[in-house]
mmCIF file of N, CA and C in Angstrom:
data_model
loop_
_atom_site.group_PDB
_atom_site.id
_atom_site.type_symbol
_atom_site.label_atom_id
_atom_site.label_comp_id
_atom_site.label_asym_id
_atom_site.label_seq_id
_atom_site.Cartn_x
_atom_site.Cartn_y
_atom_site.Cartn_z
ATOM 1 N N ASP P 271 5.845 67.681 217.293
ATOM 2 C CA ASP P 271 5.915 66.399 216.504
ATOM 3 C C ASP P 271 5.099 66.714 215.172
ATOM 4 N N VAL P 272 5.280 66.408 214.031
ATOM 5 C CA VAL P 272 4.520 66.702 212.751
ATOM 6 C C VAL P 272 3.439 65.411 212.711
ATOM 7 N N GLN P 273 2.217 66.079 212.461
ATOM 8 C CA GLN P 273 0.935 65.341 212.353
ATOM 9 C C GLN P 273 0.146 65.574 211.246
ATOM 10 N N LEU P 274 -0.294 64.483 210.393
ATOM 11 C CA LEU P 274 -1.449 64.847 209.397
ATOM 12 C C LEU P 274 -2.602 63.953 209.817
ATOM 13 N N VAL P 275 -3.703 64.629 209.752
ATOM 14 C CA VAL P 275 -4.954 64.014 210.282
ATOM 15 C C VAL P 275 -5.968 64.359 209.131
ATOM 16 N N GLU P 276 -6.373 63.283 208.710
ATOM 17 C CA GLU P 276 -7.398 63.236 207.544
ATOM 18 C C GLU P 276 -8.937 63.092 208.183
ATOM 19 N N SER P 277 -9.834 63.711 207.460
ATOM 20 C CA SER P 277 -11.256 63.707 207.759
ATOM 21 C C SER P 277 -12.036 63.866 206.662
ATOM 22 N N GLY P 278 -13.384 63.482 206.848
ATOM 23 C CA GLY P 278 -14.263 63.744 205.626
ATOM 24 C C GLY P 278 -14.658 62.571 204.836
ATOM 25 N N GLY P 279 -13.970 61.440 205.109
ATOM 26 C CA GLY P 279 -14.557 60.208 204.424
ATOM 27 C C GLY P 279 -15.930 59.834 204.901
ATOM 28 N N GLY P 280 -16.385 58.798 204.095
ATOM 29 C CA GLY P 280 -17.729 58.095 204.416
ATOM 30 C C GLY P 280 -18.260 57.262 203.335
ATOM 31 N N SER P 281 -19.388 56.948 203.420
ATOM 32 C CA SER P 281 -20.210 56.187 202.502
ATOM 33 C C SER P 281 -21.094 57.060 201.612
ATOM 34 N N VAL P 282 -20.897 56.888 200.290
ATOM 35 C CA VAL P 282 -21.694 57.813 199.464
ATOM 36 C C VAL P 282 -22.237 56.888 198.289
ATOM 37 N N GLN P 283 -23.293 57.279 197.691
ATOM 38 C CA GLN P 283 -23.826 56.455 196.489
ATOM 39 C C GLN P 283 -22.957 57.221 195.187
ATOM 40 N N ALA P 284 -22.948 56.183 194.240
ATOM 41 C CA ALA P 284 -22.192 56.776 193.048
ATOM 42 C C ALA P 284 -23.095 57.769 192.553
ATOM 43 N N GLY P 285 -22.098 58.701 191.983
ATOM 44 C CA GLY P 285 -22.457 60.054 191.489
ATOM 45 C C GLY P 285 -22.420 61.079 192.553
ATOM 46 N N GLY P 286 -22.215 60.754 193.840
ATOM 47 C CA GLY P 286 -22.154 61.856 194.969
ATOM 48 C C GLY P 286 -20.853 62.429 195.064
ATOM 49 N N SER P 287 -20.620 63.261 195.988
ATOM 50 C CA SER P 287 -19.589 63.872 196.249
ATOM 51 C C SER P 287 -18.994 64.005 197.701
ATOM 52 N N LEU P 288 -17.858 63.926 197.920
ATOM 53 C CA LEU P 288 -17.194 63.986 199.321
ATOM 54 C C LEU P 288 -16.049 65.102 199.239
ATOM 55 N N ARG P 289 -15.720 65.635 200.486
ATOM 56 C CA ARG P 289 -14.545 66.617 200.693
ATOM 57 C C ARG P 289 -13.673 66.142 201.642
ATOM 58 N N LEU P 290 -12.657 65.946 201.443
ATOM 59 C CA LEU P 290 -11.595 65.282 202.354
ATOM 60 C C LEU P 290 -10.598 66.424 202.846
ATOM 61 N N SER P 291 -10.417 66.227 204.229
ATOM 62 C CA SER P 291 -9.609 67.364 204.823
ATOM 63 C C SER P 291 -8.347 66.712 205.269
ATOM 64 N N CYS P 292 -6.979 67.261 205.335
ATOM 65 C CA CYS P 292 -6.084 66.733 205.978
ATOM 66 C C CYS P 292 -5.320 67.942 206.826
ATOM 67 N N ALA P 293 -5.661 67.987 208.222
ATOM 68 C CA ALA P 293 -4.969 69.097 209.040
ATOM 69 C C ALA P 293 -3.614 68.703 209.449
ATOM 70 N N ALA P 294 -2.747 69.747 209.231
ATOM 71 C CA ALA P 294 -1.328 69.492 209.454
ATOM 72 C C ALA P 294 -1.043 70.220 210.616
ATOM 73 N N SER P 295 0.016 69.695 211.245
ATOM 74 C CA SER P 295 0.396 70.332 212.570
ATOM 75 C C SER P 295 1.875 70.106 212.677
ATOM 76 N N GLY P 296 2.846 70.991 213.295
ATOM 77 C CA GLY P 296 4.039 70.747 213.522
ATOM 78 C C GLY P 296 4.901 71.168 212.541
ATOM 79 N N TYR P 297 4.255 71.764 211.372
ATOM 80 C CA TYR P 297 5.235 72.266 210.216
ATOM 81 C C TYR P 297 4.277 73.143 209.439
ATOM 82 N N THR P 298 4.846 73.997 208.584
ATOM 83 C CA THR P 298 3.943 74.927 207.800
ATOM 84 C C THR P 298 3.825 74.280 206.324
ATOM 85 N N CYS P 299 2.628 74.085 205.998
ATOM 86 C CA CYS P 299 2.396 73.090 204.828
ATOM 87 C C CYS P 299 2.686 74.073 203.647
ATOM 88 N N SER P 300 2.622 75.308 203.653
ATOM 89 C CA SER P 300 3.092 76.207 202.636
ATOM 90 C C SER P 300 4.494 75.713 201.947
ATOM 91 N N THR P 301 5.236 75.221 202.801
ATOM 92 C CA THR P 301 6.717 74.906 202.364
ATOM 93 C C THR P 301 6.987 73.457 202.042
ATOM 94 N N TYR P 302 5.771 72.816 201.960
ATOM 95 C CA TYR P 302 6.023 71.234 201.722
ATOM 96 C C TYR P 302 4.784 71.069 200.329
ATOM 97 N N CYS P 303 5.552 70.204 199.429
ATOM 98 C CA CYS P 303 4.709 69.543 198.489
ATOM 99 C C CYS P 303 3.636 68.692 199.301
ATOM 100 N N MET P 304 2.304 68.596 199.033
ATOM 101 C CA MET P 304 1.384 67.732 199.839
ATOM 102 C C MET P 304 0.545 66.945 198.569
ATOM 103 N N GLY P 305 0.223 65.731 199.094
ATOM 104 C CA GLY P 305 -0.666 65.041 198.065
ATOM 105 C C GLY P 305 -1.608 64.149 198.675
ATOM 106 N N TRP P 306 -2.551 63.722 197.739
ATOM 107 C CA TRP P 306 -3.454 62.404 198.270
ATOM 108 C C TRP P 306 -3.234 61.297 197.704
ATOM 109 N N PHE P 307 -3.379 60.170 198.408
ATOM 110 C CA PHE P 307 -3.036 58.793 197.884
ATOM 111 C C PHE P 307 -4.260 58.051 198.404
ATOM 112 N N ARG P 308 -4.565 56.946 197.827
ATOM 113 C CA ARG P 308 -5.509 56.122 198.009
ATOM 114 C C ARG P 308 -5.203 54.446 197.763
ATOM 115 N N GLN P 309 -5.645 53.696 198.652
ATOM 116 C CA GLN P 309 -5.201 52.297 198.757
ATOM 117 C C GLN P 309 -6.654 51.305 198.757
ATOM 118 N N ALA P 310 -6.888 50.634 197.783
ATOM 119 C CA ALA P 310 -8.145 49.912 197.848
ATOM 120 C C ALA P 310 -7.581 48.359 198.111
ATOM 121 N N PRO P 311 -8.592 47.550 198.776
ATOM 122 C CA PRO P 311 -8.232 46.348 199.232
ATOM 123 C C PRO P 311 -7.570 45.492 198.136
ATOM 124 N N GLY P 312 -6.366 45.152 198.619
ATOM 125 C CA GLY P 312 -5.707 44.039 197.622
ATOM 126 C C GLY P 312 -4.993 44.814 196.366
ATOM 127 N N LYS P 313 -4.976 46.268 196.618
ATOM 128 C CA LYS P 313 -4.145 46.934 195.460
ATOM 129 C C LYS P 313 -3.064 47.710 196.156
ATOM 130 N N GLU P 314 -2.012 48.244 195.228
ATOM 131 C CA GLU P 314 -1.096 48.856 195.815
ATOM 132 C C GLU P 314 -1.532 50.399 196.088
ATOM 133 N N ARG P 315 -1.101 51.045 196.938
ATOM 134 C CA ARG P 315 -1.355 52.556 197.071
ATOM 135 C C ARG P 315 -0.797 53.169 195.846
ATOM 136 N N GLU P 316 -1.684 54.221 195.541
ATOM 137 C CA GLU P 316 -1.482 54.999 194.266
ATOM 138 C C GLU P 316 -1.691 56.525 194.528
ATOM 139 N N GLY P 317 -1.032 57.268 193.739
ATOM 140 C CA GLY P 317 -1.173 58.851 193.966
ATOM 141 C C GLY P 317 -2.413 59.224 193.187
ATOM 142 N N VAL P 318 -3.175 60.088 193.822
ATOM 143 C CA VAL P 318 -4.583 60.856 193.385
ATOM 144 C C VAL P 318 -4.132 62.170 192.815
ATOM 145 N N ALA P 319 -3.487 63.011 193.615
ATOM 146 C CA ALA P 319 -3.521 64.279 193.241
ATOM 147 C C ALA P 319 -2.320 65.005 194.231
ATOM 148 N N ALA P 320 -1.602 65.969 193.600
ATOM 149 C CA ALA P 320 -0.695 66.560 194.609
ATOM 150 C C ALA P 320 -0.716 68.177 194.441
ATOM 151 N N ILE P 321 -0.189 68.880 195.167
ATOM 152 C CA ILE P 321 -0.038 70.262 194.988
ATOM 153 C C ILE P 321 1.057 70.756 195.718
ATOM 154 N N ASP P 322 2.011 71.579 194.879
ATOM 155 C CA ASP P 322 3.163 71.954 195.320
ATOM 156 C C ASP P 322 3.275 73.251 195.871
ATOM 157 N N THR P 323 4.557 73.688 196.252
ATOM 158 C CA THR P 323 4.455 74.848 197.066
ATOM 159 C C THR P 323 3.927 76.177 196.462
ATOM 160 N N ALA P 324 4.015 76.176 195.169
ATOM 161 C CA ALA P 324 3.523 77.238 194.402
ATOM 162 C C ALA P 324 1.988 77.097 194.098
ATOM 163 N N GLY P 325 1.533 76.171 194.503
ATOM 164 C CA GLY P 325 -0.113 75.871 194.473
ATOM 165 C C GLY P 325 -0.472 75.184 193.187
ATOM 166 N N ALA P 326 0.536 74.666 192.491
ATOM 167 C CA ALA P 326 0.153 74.001 191.130
ATOM 168 C C ALA P 326 -0.280 72.499 191.297
ATOM 169 N N PRO P 327 -1.363 72.085 190.867
ATOM 170 C CA PRO P 327 -1.862 70.759 191.104
ATOM 171 C C PRO P 327 -1.716 69.947 189.999
ATOM 172 N N THR P 328 -1.589 68.699 190.236
ATOM 173 C CA THR P 328 -1.381 67.772 189.489
ATOM 174 C C THR P 328 -2.309 66.429 189.915
ATOM 175 N N TYR P 329 -2.850 65.645 188.807
ATOM 176 C CA TYR P 329 -4.012 64.704 188.965
ATOM 177 C C TYR P 329 -3.662 63.479 188.246
ATOM 178 N N THR P 330 -3.959 62.479 188.886
ATOM 179 C CA THR P 330 -3.870 61.075 188.173
ATOM 180 C C THR P 330 -4.866 60.996 187.101
ATOM 181 N N TYR P 331 -4.564 60.279 186.079
ATOM 182 C CA TYR P 331 -5.639 60.650 184.798
ATOM 183 C C TYR P 331 -6.984 60.210 185.182
ATOM 184 N N ALA P 332 -7.189 59.172 186.090
ATOM 185 C CA ALA P 332 -8.464 58.537 186.344
ATOM 186 C C ALA P 332 -9.276 59.599 187.120
ATOM 187 N N VAL P 333 -8.664 60.682 188.000
ATOM 188 C CA VAL P 333 -9.646 61.581 188.451
ATOM 189 C C VAL P 333 -9.751 63.052 187.942
ATOM 190 N N ALA P 334 -8.937 63.189 186.950
ATOM 191 C CA ALA P 334 -8.713 64.604 186.323
ATOM 192 C C ALA P 334 -9.871 65.115 185.914
ATOM 193 N N GLY P 335 -10.387 66.394 186.139
ATOM 194 C CA GLY P 335 -11.751 67.071 185.875
ATOM 195 C C GLY P 335 -12.789 66.381 187.063
ATOM 196 N N LEU P 336 -12.506 65.493 187.811
ATOM 197 C CA LEU P 336 -13.517 65.125 188.806
ATOM 198 C C LEU P 336 -13.060 65.372 190.188
ATOM 199 N N PHE P 337 -11.805 65.248 190.396
ATOM 200 C CA PHE P 337 -11.256 65.876 191.984
ATOM 201 C C PHE P 337 -10.608 67.058 191.730
ATOM 202 N N THR P 338 -10.623 67.818 192.864
ATOM 203 C CA THR P 338 -9.859 68.966 192.916
ATOM 204 C C THR P 338 -9.005 69.091 194.194
ATOM 205 N N ILE P 339 -7.711 69.210 194.254
ATOM 206 C CA ILE P 339 -7.048 69.415 195.160
ATOM 207 C C ILE P 339 -6.851 70.905 195.539
ATOM 208 N N SER P 340 -6.741 71.125 196.876
ATOM 209 C CA SER P 340 -6.472 72.595 197.263
ATOM 210 C C SER P 340 -5.793 72.790 198.584
ATOM 211 N N LYS P 341 -5.287 73.945 198.931
ATOM 212 C CA LYS P 341 -4.631 73.983 200.281
ATOM 213 C C LYS P 341 -4.932 75.201 200.831
ATOM 214 N N ASP P 342 -5.201 75.284 202.124
ATOM 215 C CA ASP P 342 -5.290 76.631 202.881
ATOM 216 C C ASP P 342 -4.055 76.788 203.676
ATOM 217 N N ASN P 343 -3.296 77.605 203.300
ATOM 218 C CA ASN P 343 -1.964 77.878 204.124
ATOM 219 C C ASN P 343 -2.217 78.562 205.535
ATOM 220 N N VAL P 344 -3.272 79.261 205.559
ATOM 221 C CA VAL P 344 -3.579 79.625 206.847
ATOM 222 C C VAL P 344 -4.099 78.764 207.703
ATOM 223 N N LYS P 345 -4.987 78.157 207.308
ATOM 224 C CA LYS P 345 -5.265 76.841 208.173
ATOM 225 C C LYS P 345 -4.561 75.603 208.364
ATOM 226 N N ASN P 346 -3.639 75.804 207.486
ATOM 227 C CA ASN P 346 -2.560 74.531 207.287
ATOM 228 C C ASN P 346 -3.400 73.297 207.115
ATOM 229 N N THR P 347 -4.235 73.389 206.062
ATOM 230 C CA THR P 347 -5.002 72.104 205.749
ATOM 231 C C THR P 347 -5.229 72.077 204.373
ATOM 232 N N LEU P 348 -5.076 70.879 203.821
ATOM 233 C CA LEU P 348 -5.088 70.300 202.726
ATOM 234 C C LEU P 348 -6.419 69.755 202.260
ATOM 235 N N TYR P 349 -7.024 69.828 201.248
ATOM 236 C CA TYR P 349 -8.458 69.442 200.876
ATOM 237 C C TYR P 349 -8.437 68.526 199.393
ATOM 238 N N LEU P 350 -9.292 67.820 199.422
ATOM 239 C CA LEU P 350 -9.699 67.004 198.109
ATOM 240 C C LEU P 350 -11.112 66.960 197.937
ATOM 241 N N GLN P 351 -11.527 67.707 197.081
ATOM 242 C CA GLN P 351 -12.940 67.676 196.669
ATOM 243 C C GLN P 351 -13.129 66.770 195.505
ATOM 244 N N MET P 352 -13.903 65.814 195.913
ATOM 245 C CA MET P 352 -14.332 64.553 195.119
ATOM 246 C C MET P 352 -15.758 64.429 194.471
ATOM 247 N N ASN P 353 -15.859 64.609 193.178
ATOM 248 C CA ASN P 353 -17.305 64.910 192.530
ATOM 249 C C ASN P 353 -17.601 63.616 191.696
ATOM 250 N N ASP P 354 -18.780 63.237 191.347
ATOM 251 C CA ASP P 354 -19.068 62.099 190.572
ATOM 252 C C ASP P 354 -18.314 60.874 190.783
ATOM 253 N N LEU P 355 -18.442 60.532 192.266
ATOM 254 C CA LEU P 355 -17.595 59.564 192.706
ATOM 255 C C LEU P 355 -18.124 58.027 192.151
ATOM 256 N N LYS P 356 -17.446 57.165 191.808
ATOM 257 C CA LYS P 356 -17.616 55.889 191.205
ATOM 258 C C LYS P 356 -17.186 54.668 192.211
ATOM 259 N N PRO P 357 -17.779 53.581 192.172
ATOM 260 C CA PRO P 357 -17.502 52.441 192.910
ATOM 261 C C PRO P 357 -15.875 52.132 192.888
ATOM 262 N N GLU P 358 -15.358 52.393 191.869
ATOM 263 C CA GLU P 358 -13.714 52.052 191.657
ATOM 264 C C GLU P 358 -13.007 53.265 192.620
ATOM 265 N N ASP P 359 -13.694 54.199 193.192
ATOM 266 C CA ASP P 359 -13.041 55.127 193.849
ATOM 267 C C ASP P 359 -12.802 54.605 195.534
ATOM 268 N N THR P 360 -13.684 53.452 195.691
ATOM 269 C CA THR P 360 -13.638 53.177 197.105
ATOM 270 C C THR P 360 -12.235 52.829 197.651
ATOM 271 N N ALA P 361 -11.726 53.257 198.470
ATOM 272 C CA ALA P 361 -10.426 53.096 199.058
ATOM 273 C C ALA P 361 -10.348 53.748 200.195
ATOM 274 N N MET P 362 -8.974 53.605 200.943
ATOM 275 C CA MET P 362 -8.603 54.326 202.061
ATOM 276 C C MET P 362 -7.844 55.458 201.630
ATOM 277 N N TYR P 363 -8.064 56.732 201.869
ATOM 278 C CA TYR P 363 -7.329 57.847 201.326
ATOM 279 C C TYR P 363 -6.536 58.429 202.383
ATOM 280 N N TYR P 364 -5.281 58.702 201.904
ATOM 281 C CA TYR P 364 -4.080 59.201 202.772
ATOM 282 C C TYR P 364 -3.695 60.495 202.265
ATOM 283 N N CYS P 365 -3.153 61.529 203.308
ATOM 284 C CA CYS P 365 -2.507 62.700 202.743
ATOM 285 C C CYS P 365 -1.143 62.465 203.099
ATOM 286 N N ALA P 366 -0.327 63.135 202.546
ATOM 287 C CA ALA P 366 1.100 63.010 202.665
ATOM 288 C C ALA P 366 1.874 64.342 202.257
ATOM 289 N N ALA P 367 3.023 64.503 202.800
ATOM 290 C CA ALA P 367 3.829 65.699 202.721
ATOM 291 C C ALA P 367 5.205 65.528 202.586
ATOM 292 N N GLU P 368 5.861 66.378 201.641
ATOM 293 C CA GLU P 368 7.315 65.845 201.293
ATOM 294 C C GLU P 368 8.005 67.248 201.289
ATOM 295 N N ALA P 369 9.219 67.556 201.937
ATOM 296 C CA ALA P 369 9.750 68.760 201.723
ATOM 297 C C ALA P 369 10.596 68.959 200.532
ATOM 298 N N ALA P 370 11.406 67.833 200.067
ATOM 299 C CA ALA P 370 12.252 68.083 198.913
ATOM 300 C C ALA P 370 11.653 67.986 197.722
ATOM 301 N N GLU P 371 10.679 66.976 197.545
ATOM 302 C CA GLU P 371 9.901 67.050 196.099
ATOM 303 C C GLU P 371 8.417 66.466 196.623
ATOM 304 N N CYS P 372 7.731 66.382 195.771
ATOM 305 C CA CYS P 372 5.987 65.989 195.826
ATOM 306 C C CYS P 372 6.293 64.399 196.322
ATOM 307 N N PRO P 373 5.345 63.983 197.387
ATOM 308 C CA PRO P 373 5.396 62.526 197.636
ATOM 309 C C PRO P 373 4.902 61.863 196.343
ATOM 310 N N TYR P 374 5.246 60.479 196.376
ATOM 311 C CA TYR P 374 4.793 59.733 195.291
ATOM 312 C C TYR P 374 5.138 58.377 195.518
ATOM 313 N N CYS P 375 4.259 57.579 194.574
ATOM 314 C CA CYS P 375 4.568 55.918 194.813
ATOM 315 C C CYS P 375 5.033 55.403 193.317
ATOM 316 N N SER P 376 6.057 54.476 193.624
ATOM 317 C CA SER P 376 6.397 53.790 192.488
ATOM 318 C C SER P 376 6.859 52.449 192.838
ATOM 319 N N GLY P 377 6.494 51.552 191.965
ATOM 320 C CA GLY P 377 6.963 50.145 192.101
ATOM 321 C C GLY P 377 6.322 49.429 193.445
ATOM 322 N N GLY P 378 5.305 49.881 193.933
ATOM 323 C CA GLY P 378 4.725 49.454 195.218
ATOM 324 C C GLY P 378 5.361 50.161 196.572
ATOM 325 N N TYR P 379 5.866 51.042 196.288
ATOM 326 C CA TYR P 379 6.702 51.740 197.464
ATOM 327 C C TYR P 379 6.086 53.289 197.243
ATOM 328 N N CYS P 380 6.005 53.936 198.400
ATOM 329 C CA CYS P 380 5.407 55.397 198.599
ATOM 330 C C CYS P 380 6.527 56.060 199.286
ATOM 331 N N PHE P 381 6.759 57.225 198.858
ATOM 332 C CA PHE P 381 7.873 58.058 199.404
ATOM 333 C C PHE P 381 7.288 59.293 199.847
ATOM 334 N N GLY P 382 7.286 59.803 201.171
ATOM 335 C CA GLY P 382 6.992 61.026 201.555
ATOM 336 C C GLY P 382 7.390 61.160 202.905
ATOM 337 N N ASN P 383 7.766 62.319 203.435
ATOM 338 C CA ASN P 383 8.307 62.705 204.855
ATOM 339 C C ASN P 383 7.173 62.292 205.816
ATOM 340 N N TYR P 384 6.139 62.585 205.613
ATOM 341 C CA TYR P 384 4.826 62.410 206.550
ATOM 342 C C TYR P 384 3.671 61.884 205.881
ATOM 343 N N TRP P 385 3.178 60.978 206.522
ATOM 344 C CA TRP P 385 1.919 60.449 206.250
ATOM 345 C C TRP P 385 0.696 60.453 207.315
ATOM 346 N N GLY P 386 -0.450 60.554 206.744
ATOM 347 C CA GLY P 386 -1.562 60.545 207.943
ATOM 348 C C GLY P 386 -2.009 59.147 207.888
ATOM 349 N N GLN P 387 -3.064 58.733 208.749
ATOM 350 C CA GLN P 387 -3.441 57.560 209.096
ATOM 351 C C GLN P 387 -4.622 56.900 208.024
ATOM 352 N N GLY P 388 -5.185 57.937 207.344
ATOM 353 C CA GLY P 388 -6.106 57.633 206.437
ATOM 354 C C GLY P 388 -7.632 57.952 206.858
ATOM 355 N N THR P 389 -8.353 58.071 205.747
ATOM 356 C CA THR P 389 -9.781 58.170 205.795
ATOM 357 C C THR P 389 -10.402 57.376 204.962
ATOM 358 N N GLN P 390 -11.636 56.499 205.249
ATOM 359 C CA GLN P 390 -11.986 55.572 204.400
ATOM 360 C C GLN P 390 -13.148 56.188 203.446
ATOM 361 N N VAL P 391 -13.132 55.916 202.238
ATOM 362 C CA VAL P 391 -14.365 56.491 201.285
ATOM 363 C C VAL P 391 -14.866 54.996 200.565
ATOM 364 N N THR P 392 -15.989 55.039 200.739
ATOM 365 C CA THR P 392 -16.896 53.758 200.290
ATOM 366 C C THR P 392 -17.973 54.252 199.335
ATOM 367 N N VAL P 393 -17.759 54.017 198.209
ATOM 368 C CA VAL P 393 -18.825 54.379 196.962
ATOM 369 C C VAL P 393 -19.686 53.140 196.490
ATOM 370 N N SER P 394 -20.868 53.229 196.885
ATOM 371 C CA SER P 394 -21.687 52.064 196.294
ATOM 372 C C SER P 394 -22.895 52.532 195.211
#
C-alpha cells in the first residue's frame, strides 16, 4: 500500500521556523511529482510548493523566498522548510504525490494520486 505520512508540525511564534517531513512508502518518490498543500479553517485547500521528478521546485507567490521544498530520494522523504512564519500560515499541511503530473488544486478540488493525513501548523 502507498502511504504518505507527514510530521514536523507544531506551534510556533511569528518569525519562527518549522521543517515538515513527508515519509513515502509503497512507491519510489523519485518517479512522482510531489507537493505540499495547506488548508486553513473555512478556506479551500491550496497548493504551497511542488517539486517535479527532475527536482525543479515551484512555489505559490505567498511563500516564495520563505519556504523551501526538497526531496531525499534515498530516504523517500519530502520536506518543506518554512521560515519567517506568519499567523496567516496557520493551517493543516498535507503532502501529495502524482505520477502523471504535479498534484494541484483548482476550483475547490484537489488532484493527486496519493495524499497524507496532514500535520497542523499554528503560528501565533
